[in-house]
Coordinates of C-alpha atoms in Angstrom, one line a residue:
Chain A
X1 CA 153.0 24.2 -112.9
X2 CA 153.7 21.3 -111.0
X3 CA 157.7 21.1 -109.5
X4 CA 159.7 17.9 -110.0
X5 CA 158.9 16.4 -106.3
X6 CA 155.7 17.6 -107.4
X7 CA 155.3 15.3 -109.9
X8 CA 157.4 13.0 -106.9
X9 CA 154.2 13.5 -105.1
X10 CA 151.8 12.5 -106.9
X11 CA 152.4 9.7 -108.3
X12 CA 153.6 8.4 -104.9
X13 CA 150.1 9.5 -103.6
X14 CA 148.3 7.0 -106.9
X15 CA 150.9 4.5 -106.1
X16 CA 149.8 4.5 -102.1
X17 CA 146.2 4.6 -103.3
X18 CA 146.2 1.9 -106.0
X19 CA 148.0 -0.4 -103.9
X20 CA 146.2 0.3 -100.0
X21 CA 142.9 -0.5 -102.4
X22 CA 143.9 -3.4 -103.5
X23 CA 145.1 -4.7 -100.1
X24 CA 142.2 -3.4 -98.2
X25 CA 139.4 -4.9 -101.3
X26 CA 141.5 -7.8 -100.7
X27 CA 141.6 -8.4 -96.6
X28 CA 138.4 -6.2 -96.4
X29 CA 135.9 -8.4 -98.1
X30 CA 136.2 -11.3 -96.6
X31 CA 136.2 -9.2 -93.4
X32 CA 133.0 -7.5 -94.3
X33 CA 131.7 -10.4 -95.4
X34 CA 132.4 -12.1 -92.4
X35 CA 130.6 -9.0 -90.2
X36 CA 128.0 -9.2 -92.3
X37 CA 126.7 -12.8 -92.0
X38 CA 128.5 -13.7 -88.2
X39 CA 126.0 -13.9 -85.8
X40 CA 129.3 -14.0 -83.4
X41 CA 127.7 -12.1 -80.7
X42 CA 130.8 -10.3 -79.9
X43 CA 131.2 -9.2 -83.2
X44 CA 130.6 -5.6 -82.1
X45 CA 133.8 -5.4 -80.7
X46 CA 135.6 -5.7 -84.9
X47 CA 132.9 -3.6 -85.8
X48 CA 134.6 -0.9 -83.6
X49 CA 137.8 -1.7 -84.3
X50 CA 137.3 -1.4 -87.8
X51 CA 135.6 2.0 -87.4
X52 CA 138.1 3.9 -85.4
X53 CA 140.1 5.8 -87.9
X54 CA 136.9 7.4 -88.9
X55 CA 136.5 9.2 -85.3
X56 CA 140.8 9.0 -84.5
X57 CA 142.7 12.0 -84.9
X58 CA 144.7 10.5 -87.4
X59 CA 148.1 11.8 -85.6
X60 CA 147.0 9.3 -82.6
X61 CA 147.1 6.7 -85.5
X62 CA 150.2 7.4 -86.9
X63 CA 151.5 8.0 -83.1
X64 CA 150.9 4.1 -82.1
X65 CA 151.7 2.7 -85.8
X66 CA 155.0 4.8 -85.4
X67 CA 155.9 3.2 -83.1
X68 CA 155.1 -0.4 -83.6
X69 CA 156.7 -0.1 -87.1
X70 CA 160.0 1.8 -85.8
X71 CA 163.4 0.0 -84.8
X72 CA 162.1 -1.2 -80.8
X73 CA 158.2 -1.4 -81.6
X74 CA 157.1 -4.9 -82.2
X75 CA 156.4 -5.4 -85.6
X76 CA 159.5 -3.0 -86.5
X77 CA 161.6 -5.2 -83.5
X78 CA 160.9 -8.5 -85.6
X79 CA 161.9 -7.1 -89.4
X80 CA 165.3 -6.7 -87.8
X81 CA 165.8 -10.1 -86.0
X82 CA 164.4 -11.3 -89.3
X83 CA 167.4 -9.4 -91.5
X84 CA 165.0 -6.4 -93.2
X85 CA 165.0 -3.0 -91.4
X86 CA 162.3 -1.0 -89.1
X87 CA 159.3 0.1 -92.1
X88 CA 159.1 3.3 -90.3
X89 CA 159.7 6.1 -93.1
X90 CA 159.2 3.5 -95.6
X91 CA 156.7 3.8 -98.4
X92 CA 156.1 0.1 -96.9
X93 CA 155.5 1.7 -93.8
X94 CA 153.2 4.3 -95.7
X95 CA 151.2 1.3 -97.3
X96 CA 150.8 -0.6 -93.7
X97 CA 149.6 3.1 -92.4
X98 CA 147.3 3.6 -95.2
X99 CA 145.6 -0.2 -94.6
X100 CA 144.3 1.0 -91.4
X101 CA 143.2 4.4 -91.9
X102 CA 141.3 3.5 -95.1
X103 CA 140.1 0.7 -93.4
X104 CA 136.1 1.3 -92.7
X105 CA 136.0 3.0 -95.6
X106 CA 136.5 0.0 -97.4
X107 CA 134.2 -2.4 -94.8
X108 CA 132.2 -0.3 -94.5
X109 CA 129.8 -0.1 -97.8
X110 CA 130.5 -3.8 -98.2
X111 CA 128.9 -5.0 -95.2
X112 CA 126.1 -3.4 -96.3
X113 CA 126.1 -4.7 -99.5
X114 CA 126.1 -8.3 -98.6
X115 CA 123.7 -7.8 -95.8
X116 CA 121.9 -6.1 -98.1
X117 CA 121.8 -9.2 -100.4
X118 CA 119.7 -11.1 -97.6
X119 CA 119.5 -14.8 -97.0
X120 CA 117.7 -15.9 -99.5
X121 CA 119.4 -15.8 -102.3
X122 CA 122.0 -17.4 -101.2
X123 CA 119.4 -20.3 -100.2
X124 CA 118.4 -20.4 -103.7
X125 CA 121.9 -21.2 -104.8
X126 CA 122.5 -24.1 -102.0
X127 CA 119.3 -25.3 -103.6
X128 CA 120.1 -25.3 -107.2
X129 CA 123.7 -26.7 -106.4
X130 CA 125.6 -23.7 -105.4
X131 CA 128.7 -25.0 -103.1
X132 CA 129.4 -22.2 -99.6
X133 CA 132.4 -19.9 -102.3
X134 CA 130.6 -20.5 -106.0
X135 CA 127.5 -19.3 -103.8
X136 CA 129.8 -16.3 -102.9
X137 CA 131.5 -15.7 -106.2
X138 CA 128.6 -16.1 -108.6
X139 CA 125.8 -14.4 -106.4
X140 CA 126.7 -12.6 -103.0
X141 CA 129.6 -11.1 -105.4
X142 CA 127.8 -9.9 -108.1
X143 CA 124.6 -8.4 -106.2
X144 CA 126.9 -6.8 -104.2
X145 CA 128.6 -4.7 -106.6
X146 CA 127.7 -0.9 -106.0
X147 CA 128.8 -2.0 -102.6
X148 CA 132.3 -2.5 -104.1
X149 CA 132.4 0.0 -106.2
X150 CA 131.7 2.6 -103.4
X151 CA 134.0 1.0 -101.2
X152 CA 137.3 1.1 -104.9
X153 CA 136.2 4.5 -105.4
X154 CA 136.0 5.6 -101.6
X155 CA 139.2 3.4 -100.2
X156 CA 141.7 5.5 -103.3
X157 CA 140.0 9.1 -102.7
X158 CA 140.5 8.7 -99.2
X159 CA 143.8 6.9 -99.3
X160 CA 144.3 10.8 -101.7
X161 CA 143.6 12.9 -99.3
X162 CA 145.7 11.6 -96.1
X163 CA 147.5 12.9 -94.2
X164 CA 147.9 13.3 -90.0
X165 CA 149.1 9.7 -89.9
X166 CA 151.7 9.8 -93.4
X167 CA 153.1 12.4 -91.6
X168 CA 153.6 10.5 -88.9
X169 CA 155.3 7.2 -89.8
X170 CA 155.8 8.7 -93.1
X171 CA 158.5 11.9 -92.2
X172 CA 158.2 13.2 -95.3
X173 CA 161.1 12.1 -97.5
X174 CA 160.5 13.4 -100.9
X175 CA 160.3 11.1 -103.2
X176 CA 160.4 8.0 -101.3
X177 CA 157.2 9.2 -99.0
X178 CA 156.1 12.7 -99.4
X179 CA 152.4 12.5 -100.6
X180 CA 150.4 15.2 -102.5
X181 CA 148.1 16.3 -98.8
X182 CA 152.1 17.2 -96.9
X183 CA 153.6 19.0 -100.8
X184 CA 150.7 21.6 -100.3
X185 CA 151.3 22.4 -96.5
X186 CA 155.6 22.3 -97.5
X187 CA 154.3 24.7 -100.2
X188 CA 152.2 27.5 -98.3
X189 CA 154.4 27.1 -95.0
X190 CA 157.1 28.2 -97.8
X191 CA 154.5 31.1 -99.5
X192 CA 154.5 29.2 -102.3
X193 CA 150.5 29.7 -102.9
X194 CA 150.7 29.0 -106.7
X195 CA 151.9 25.5 -106.4
X196 CA 149.9 25.1 -103.2
X197 CA 146.9 26.3 -106.0
X198 CA 148.3 24.3 -108.7
X199 CA 148.3 20.7 -106.6
X200 CA 144.6 21.3 -104.3
X201 CA 143.0 22.4 -107.4
X202 CA 143.6 19.2 -109.0
X203 CA 143.3 16.8 -105.5
X204 CA 139.9 18.7 -105.7
X205 CA 138.9 18.4 -109.2
X206 CA 140.0 15.0 -108.9
X207 CA 138.3 13.9 -105.6
X208 CA 135.0 15.5 -107.3
X209 CA 135.1 13.1 -110.5
X210 CA 135.4 10.4 -108.7
X211 CA 132.8 10.9 -106.0
X212 CA 130.6 12.1 -108.6
X213 CA 131.3 9.1 -111.0
X214 CA 130.2 6.4 -108.4
X215 CA 126.8 8.1 -106.7
X216 CA 126.4 7.9 -111.2
X217 CA 127.1 5.2 -111.2
X218 CA 125.3 3.5 -107.8
X219 CA 121.8 5.1 -109.2
X220 CA 122.3 3.1 -112.5
X221 CA 122.5 0.4 -110.7
X222 CA 119.5 0.9 -108.4
X223 CA 117.8 1.8 -110.9
X224 CA 118.6 -1.7 -112.2
X225 CA 117.1 -3.5 -109.3
X226 CA 114.5 -4.6 -108.5
Chain B
X1 CA 110.0 -46.6 -102.1
X2 CA 109.7 -43.6 -99.5
X3 CA 110.8 -40.9 -97.8
X4 CA 111.0 -40.8 -94.5
X5 CA 112.0 -37.9 -92.1
X6 CA 112.3 -37.0 -88.6
X7 CA 112.9 -33.9 -87.6
X8 CA 113.7 -32.9 -83.7
X9 CA 114.5 -28.9 -84.4
X10 CA 113.8 -26.6 -80.4
X11 CA 113.6 -22.8 -80.6
X12 CA 112.8 -20.4 -78.5
X13 CA 108.7 -20.2 -78.6
X14 CA 108.3 -23.6 -80.6
X15 CA 109.3 -26.9 -81.2
X16 CA 109.0 -28.9 -84.5
X17 CA 109.1 -32.7 -83.5
X18 CA 107.9 -35.0 -86.1
X19 CA 108.4 -38.5 -87.6
X20 CA 106.7 -39.0 -91.0
X21 CA 106.8 -41.6 -94.0
X22 CA 105.8 -39.7 -97.3
X23 CA 104.5 -41.5 -99.8
X24 CA 107.7 -41.1 -102.9
X25 CA 104.7 -40.5 -105.9
X26 CA 102.3 -37.4 -106.5
X27 CA 101.4 -34.4 -104.3
X28 CA 102.4 -34.4 -101.0
X29 CA 100.4 -31.0 -98.8
X30 CA 102.0 -30.4 -96.0
X31 CA 98.6 -28.1 -94.0
X32 CA 98.3 -26.7 -91.2
X33 CA 97.7 -22.6 -89.8
X34 CA 101.1 -20.0 -89.5
X35 CA 103.4 -21.4 -87.1
X36 CA 102.8 -25.0 -87.1
X37 CA 105.9 -25.1 -89.1
X38 CA 105.1 -27.0 -91.9
X39 CA 107.9 -24.1 -93.5
X40 CA 110.5 -25.6 -91.3
X41 CA 110.0 -28.9 -91.7
X42 CA 110.8 -27.7 -95.5
X43 CA 113.7 -27.0 -95.6
X44 CA 115.1 -28.9 -92.6
X45 CA 114.3 -32.0 -95.2
X46 CA 115.6 -29.7 -97.4
X47 CA 119.1 -29.1 -94.6
X48 CA 118.4 -25.1 -95.0
X49 CA 117.2 -25.9 -91.0
X50 CA 120.3 -27.6 -88.8
X51 CA 117.9 -30.4 -86.4
X52 CA 119.8 -32.2 -84.5
X53 CA 119.8 -35.4 -84.3
X54 CA 117.6 -35.6 -87.7
X55 CA 117.3 -38.5 -90.3
X56 CA 116.3 -38.1 -93.6
X57 CA 116.1 -41.2 -96.0
X58 CA 114.7 -40.8 -100.0
X59 CA 114.1 -44.0 -101.8
X60 CA 117.1 -46.0 -100.9
X61 CA 119.6 -43.3 -99.8
X62 CA 120.2 -41.7 -97.1
X63 CA 120.6 -37.7 -97.1
X64 CA 120.6 -37.6 -93.4
X65 CA 121.7 -39.4 -89.7
X66 CA 123.9 -39.5 -87.0
X67 CA 126.9 -40.1 -89.4
X68 CA 125.9 -37.8 -92.2
X69 CA 124.4 -34.6 -93.5
X70 CA 124.3 -33.8 -96.8
X71 CA 124.8 -29.6 -97.2
X72 CA 121.9 -28.4 -99.3
X73 CA 124.2 -28.1 -102.3
X74 CA 124.4 -31.9 -102.5
X75 CA 121.1 -32.6 -102.0
X76 CA 119.0 -33.2 -105.0
X77 CA 115.4 -31.1 -104.4
X78 CA 115.1 -28.1 -106.1
X79 CA 113.3 -24.7 -104.1
X80 CA 110.5 -23.0 -104.5
X81 CA 110.4 -20.3 -102.1
X82 CA 107.4 -18.1 -101.3
X83 CA 108.7 -15.5 -103.2
X84 CA 109.9 -15.7 -106.5
X85 CA 113.7 -15.0 -105.9
X86 CA 114.9 -14.5 -109.2
X87 CA 118.8 -13.8 -108.7
X88 CA 118.7 -10.2 -109.9
X89 CA 121.2 -10.2 -111.7
X90 CA 121.3 -12.2 -114.2
X91 CA 118.7 -12.9 -116.8
X92 CA 115.6 -15.2 -117.3
X93 CA 117.4 -17.6 -119.7
X94 CA 121.1 -18.0 -116.9
X95 CA 118.3 -17.6 -113.8
X96 CA 117.0 -20.9 -115.4
X97 CA 120.8 -22.7 -116.5
X98 CA 122.1 -21.4 -113.2
X99 CA 121.3 -25.0 -111.6
X100 CA 121.3 -27.1 -114.7
X101 CA 125.6 -25.4 -114.5
X102 CA 126.0 -27.2 -111.3
X103 CA 124.8 -30.6 -112.0
X104 CA 127.5 -32.0 -112.9
X105 CA 127.8 -35.4 -114.8
X106 CA 124.2 -36.0 -114.2
X107 CA 122.1 -36.2 -116.9
X108 CA 118.2 -34.8 -116.5
X109 CA 115.6 -35.5 -116.5
X110 CA 113.8 -32.8 -117.3
X111 CA 115.1 -30.9 -120.4
X112 CA 114.8 -27.3 -119.9
X113 CA 113.1 -26.5 -122.9
X114 CA 110.5 -28.8 -121.3
X115 CA 110.5 -26.9 -118.6
X116 CA 109.8 -24.0 -119.8
X117 CA 106.8 -25.3 -122.0
X118 CA 105.1 -27.0 -118.9
X119 CA 105.3 -23.0 -117.6
X120 CA 104.7 -20.8 -120.9
X121 CA 108.1 -18.7 -120.1
X122 CA 109.0 -18.9 -123.3
X123 CA 108.5 -15.8 -124.4
X124 CA 110.4 -14.0 -121.4
X125 CA 114.3 -15.9 -121.7
X126 CA 116.1 -12.7 -122.2
X127 CA 114.3 -10.2 -119.6
X128 CA 115.7 -9.2 -116.8
X129 CA 113.2 -10.6 -113.3
X130 CA 112.0 -6.9 -112.2
X131 CA 110.6 -6.8 -116.1
X132 CA 108.3 -9.8 -115.5
X133 CA 105.6 -9.9 -113.0
X134 CA 105.1 -10.9 -110.2
X135 CA 103.3 -14.8 -111.4
X136 CA 105.6 -14.5 -114.2
X137 CA 108.5 -15.1 -111.5
X138 CA 107.5 -17.0 -109.8
X139 CA 106.4 -19.4 -113.1
X140 CA 110.9 -18.9 -114.0
X141 CA 111.5 -19.7 -110.3
X142 CA 109.2 -23.3 -110.8
X143 CA 111.1 -24.2 -113.9
X144 CA 114.4 -23.2 -112.6
X145 CA 113.9 -26.0 -109.8
X146 CA 112.6 -28.3 -112.0
X147 CA 115.7 -27.8 -114.7
X148 CA 117.8 -29.7 -112.1
X149 CA 115.9 -32.5 -112.2
X150 CA 115.9 -32.6 -108.4
X151 CA 114.8 -36.1 -106.5
X152 CA 112.1 -34.1 -104.6
X153 CA 110.2 -30.8 -105.8
X154 CA 109.5 -28.7 -102.4
X155 CA 107.3 -26.0 -102.7
X156 CA 106.9 -23.6 -99.7
X157 CA 103.9 -21.8 -100.5
X158 CA 104.6 -20.5 -104.1
X159 CA 101.3 -19.0 -104.3
X160 CA 100.5 -16.8 -101.2
X161 CA 102.8 -14.2 -102.2
X162 CA 100.5 -13.3 -105.4
X163 CA 96.3 -12.0 -106.1
X164 CA 94.0 -14.1 -106.9
X165 CA 94.4 -13.5 -110.6
X166 CA 97.9 -14.9 -110.7
X167 CA 97.5 -17.3 -108.7
X168 CA 95.1 -18.5 -111.3
X169 CA 97.1 -18.3 -114.1
X170 CA 99.4 -20.7 -112.3
X171 CA 97.4 -22.9 -110.7
X172 CA 96.9 -25.1 -113.9
X173 CA 101.2 -24.8 -115.1
X174 CA 101.1 -27.1 -111.4
X175 CA 98.7 -29.2 -112.3
X176 CA 100.1 -29.4 -115.5
X177 CA 103.5 -30.5 -113.1
X178 CA 101.6 -33.1 -111.7
X179 CA 100.0 -35.1 -114.7
X180 CA 103.2 -34.5 -116.7
X181 CA 106.6 -34.7 -114.3
X182 CA 107.0 -38.3 -112.4
X183 CA 108.9 -36.3 -109.7
X184 CA 107.6 -36.2 -106.2
X185 CA 106.3 -32.9 -104.5
X186 CA 106.3 -31.5 -101.3
X187 CA 103.6 -28.8 -101.0
X188 CA 103.5 -26.7 -98.1
X189 CA 99.9 -24.4 -98.4
X190 CA 96.6 -22.7 -95.5
X191 CA 94.4 -22.9 -98.5
X192 CA 92.4 -25.8 -99.0
X193 CA 92.4 -25.0 -102.3
X194 CA 95.3 -26.0 -103.3
X195 CA 95.5 -28.4 -101.7
X196 CA 91.9 -29.4 -103.2
X197 CA 93.2 -29.1 -106.2
X198 CA 96.8 -30.2 -106.5
X199 CA 97.1 -32.7 -103.2
X200 CA 97.5 -36.6 -103.1
X201 CA 98.3 -37.4 -99.7
X202 CA 98.0 -34.9 -96.8
X203 CA 100.0 -34.2 -93.8
X204 CA 98.7 -31.9 -90.9
X205 CA 100.4 -30.2 -89.3
X206 CA 99.1 -29.0 -85.6
X207 CA 101.3 -26.8 -83.4
X208 CA 105.2 -28.8 -85.0
X209 CA 103.7 -31.8 -85.1
X210 CA 102.2 -34.7 -86.9
X211 CA 98.1 -34.3 -85.8
X212 CA 97.4 -37.3 -89.4
X213 CA 98.9 -38.2 -92.0
X214 CA 96.6 -40.1 -95.3
X215 CA 95.1 -39.6 -98.7
X216 CA 93.9 -36.2 -99.2
X217 CA 90.4 -37.8 -100.1
X218 CA 90.5 -39.6 -97.3
X219 CA 91.7 -36.9 -94.6
X220 CA 89.2 -34.0 -95.9
X221 CA 86.2 -36.2 -94.9
X222 CA 87.4 -37.5 -91.8
X223 CA 85.0 -36.3 -88.9
X224 CA 87.3 -36.1 -86.1
X225 CA 90.0 -33.0 -87.7
X226 CA 89.1 -29.7 -87.9
X227 CA 89.2 -29.6 -92.0
X228 CA 85.6 -31.5 -92.1
X229 CA 83.9 -28.2 -90.5
X230 CA 83.6 -25.0 -91.0
X231 CA 81.8 -23.4 -94.3
X232 CA 84.1 -24.7 -97.1
X233 CA 84.2 -28.3 -95.9
X234 CA 84.0 -30.3 -99.8
X235 CA 85.1 -33.9 -100.9
X236 CA 87.7 -35.1 -103.2
X237 CA 87.2 -37.5 -105.1
X238 CA 89.2 -39.4 -107.8
X239 CA 87.7 -39.9 -110.9
X240 CA 88.4 -41.6 -114.6
X241 CA 87.3 -39.7 -117.6
X242 CA 84.6 -41.9 -119.1
X243 CA 83.0 -40.6 -122.0
X244 CA 81.6 -37.2 -123.6
X245 CA 78.3 -36.2 -124.3
X246 CA 78.6 -33.9 -127.7
X247 CA 75.2 -33.4 -127.4
X248 CA 74.8 -31.7 -124.3
X249 CA 78.6 -31.2 -123.4
X250 CA 78.6 -33.8 -120.8
X251 CA 81.8 -35.2 -119.1
X252 CA 80.7 -38.7 -117.8
X253 CA 83.4 -39.3 -115.1
X254 CA 83.6 -42.2 -113.7
X255 CA 84.7 -43.3 -109.5
X256 CA 84.4 -46.6 -107.7
X257 CA 80.5 -46.0 -106.4
X258 CA 79.0 -44.9 -109.3
X259 CA 79.3 -42.5 -112.6
X260 CA 79.5 -38.7 -112.3
X261 CA 78.0 -36.4 -115.2
X262 CA 79.9 -32.7 -115.5
X263 CA 79.4 -29.9 -117.4
X264 CA 83.2 -28.6 -117.6
X265 CA 86.1 -28.1 -120.0
X266 CA 86.8 -31.7 -121.8
X267 CA 89.2 -33.9 -120.2
X268 CA 91.7 -36.6 -123.1
X269 CA 89.3 -40.1 -122.7
X270 CA 90.6 -42.2 -119.7
X271 CA 92.9 -39.3 -117.8
X272 CA 92.8 -39.4 -114.2
X273 CA 90.6 -35.7 -113.0
X274 CA 89.6 -35.2 -109.8
X275 CA 86.5 -33.9 -108.6
X276 CA 84.9 -31.6 -105.6
X277 CA 82.0 -31.7 -104.1
X278 CA 80.4 -29.0 -101.4
X279 CA 79.2 -30.6 -97.9
X280 CA 76.0 -27.9 -98.9
X281 CA 75.8 -29.0 -102.2
X282 CA 74.0 -32.8 -101.3
X283 CA 71.4 -33.4 -100.0
X284 CA 70.1 -36.6 -99.0
X285 CA 66.9 -38.2 -99.8
X286 CA 64.3 -41.7 -98.6
X287 CA 63.9 -42.2 -101.2
X288 CA 65.0 -42.1 -105.1
X289 CA 63.9 -38.6 -106.9
X290 CA 62.8 -39.2 -110.8
X291 CA 61.2 -36.1 -111.5
X292 CA 63.9 -34.2 -110.8
X293 CA 67.3 -31.1 -112.9
X294 CA 69.6 -32.8 -110.4
X295 CA 71.9 -35.8 -112.8
X296 CA 73.5 -37.2 -109.7
X297 CA 71.9 -39.1 -107.7
X298 CA 73.8 -42.4 -105.5
X299 CA 72.4 -44.4 -103.1
X300 CA 74.5 -44.3 -100.4
X301 CA 74.2 -44.7 -96.3
X302 CA 74.7 -43.0 -93.6
X303 CA 78.1 -44.0 -91.5
X304 CA 79.0 -40.6 -89.3
X305 CA 77.2 -37.8 -87.9
X306 CA 78.2 -35.0 -85.9
X307 CA 77.3 -31.5 -85.3
X308 CA 77.9 -28.8 -86.5
X309 CA 77.2 -26.1 -84.7
X310 CA 73.8 -26.1 -83.0
X311 CA 71.7 -25.8 -86.0
X312 CA 73.5 -28.1 -88.6
X313 CA 74.5 -31.1 -89.0
X314 CA 77.4 -32.7 -91.0
X315 CA 77.1 -37.1 -92.3
X316 CA 79.8 -38.4 -93.6
X317 CA 78.2 -40.5 -96.1
X318 CA 79.2 -43.9 -98.3
X319 CA 78.8 -43.9 -101.9
X320 CA 80.0 -47.4 -102.5
X321 CA 83.7 -47.5 -100.4
X322 CA 83.8 -43.8 -100.9
X323 CA 83.2 -41.5 -97.8
X324 CA 81.7 -38.7 -98.6
X325 CA 80.8 -35.7 -96.3
X326 CA 76.9 -33.6 -96.5
X327 CA 75.6 -30.5 -94.6
X328 CA 72.2 -30.5 -94.0
X329 CA 70.4 -28.7 -91.1
X330 CA 69.2 -30.6 -87.2
X331 CA 66.0 -30.2 -89.0
X332 CA 66.1 -32.1 -91.9
X333 CA 68.0 -34.5 -90.4
X334 CA 65.5 -34.9 -87.5
X335 CA 62.1 -35.2 -90.0
X336 CA 64.0 -37.5 -92.7
X337 CA 65.1 -39.7 -89.0
X338 CA 68.8 -40.0 -90.1
X339 CA 70.4 -42.6 -87.7
X340 CA 73.9 -44.8 -88.4
X341 CA 73.7 -46.6 -91.5
X342 CA 70.7 -45.8 -92.4
X343 CA 70.3 -45.7 -96.3
X344 CA 69.1 -42.9 -98.6
X345 CA 70.5 -40.9 -101.7
X346 CA 72.5 -38.7 -102.4
X347 CA 71.9 -36.1 -104.5
X348 CA 74.5 -34.0 -105.1
X349 CA 73.9 -30.0 -106.6
X350 CA 76.8 -29.4 -108.3
X351 CA 80.4 -30.6 -108.7
X352 CA 83.9 -29.2 -109.5
X353 CA 85.9 -30.2 -112.0
X354 CA 89.8 -29.9 -111.2
X355 CA 92.2 -31.2 -113.6

């Protein structure tokens, strides 16, 4: 079954996925709302940046993050001047990398859901006395519920499976930055196929169950919608 | 007390430029062909459409001028959109309460119960919007707009998205709103029928500008407007229920030019009603016919005449002070020798009692 290192990697993987998803929901929701509703003509620039991790090799993203977060990079340097330590090869660094890496998987479903709501329900809410913030929470969020569900699960599941970015900026330190996907790699390198099977099978099952739940639930929601 | 509105809105292909004073009583219909700007005007009044140098004063309160511009949610309005637009995630009851919960300290003039009764939706409260028919959804949407006790009810072609049957299901409710509530209503429509049935005042819009304003009766009988022409030309007369003949089941309705006898529904004595007469349902004679099946014959004078194509003439006659349009053939006019100021008798073959 799982070794002590594998369990540590599982724990770090889950912690990373949960924290990343929460952060992404917090910053992704206003970003998606803005992308869905703004009529600014250069908005496509932001859409392209958000979508970049979909096409970029994760190592490219990881490489730039490594430089930025390292002691000589702008962010790592800033951290050092502020009396902290550089973020490369730390769990915080992993979280930052994951947030970028999984961003489109959270922002795009939300943006799609907000766009699908359209202007009308919000106008109705306005004529019924709801302020902009009130309209967002009482109308937009509930109507975008399938989008939130998809965004949460995709963000979570995608972070579970990340490899390249984590390898570049996490450095594969067991108990600190070693996640499951890299643990599998290590086991295969060491020809420990049984271990690799266990972890791979678990990840496969977990990801499948998560995605299956999303699609099943969203089908139920879409039946409820007119 | 009245509503003063001035808006100028420039679009690529269209400019709305209006300056109008709307009476703060009854139903004012904004009428015109599609694309004339009636919906844009309504949205500007609601604050949903931005306008430069807009001005809006409702009663004594300024809603919009150079210094001030209330946001949509700060304007005490009820708005009914063309499509019902209920919140899909809330059931009927919670849709109705949505605006009510946000009133903040204002005591509602219209109780939710009253709105529910008026629109006949008491049995639907637990349902979700997708379980309702289009007509039911629109009734809920109207009740929801009323439940906030608006200073003004804005309705944007609330019947346009519905089929004939649903339309006739909702019209009686709209008529009763009109009778029972003292809320000014701005009603956008491109249907003559709805304007005739519901409107008290009329604003005619054409290509973003106000073409004419006045009461429905007045504008419907103006020969210089397009309304007076076409096959459905009609006159709307306001009358008061003066009696009922039990034996023959006829209602008597008094207007300033006389009394109509009309078959049809019995209305309470003294209540206001409106009568609709198609121009082609009136004939003119020079002498008072006595041996005739026609019940409603009035002495009148010829006030104006205009050609309607080449074979027909539309005649505006005055019965007392009330203007009525009559459509006759050019041949008949020539044989009667009709002239302006001439005394005639108007024989009204059929009258519709609208409310």
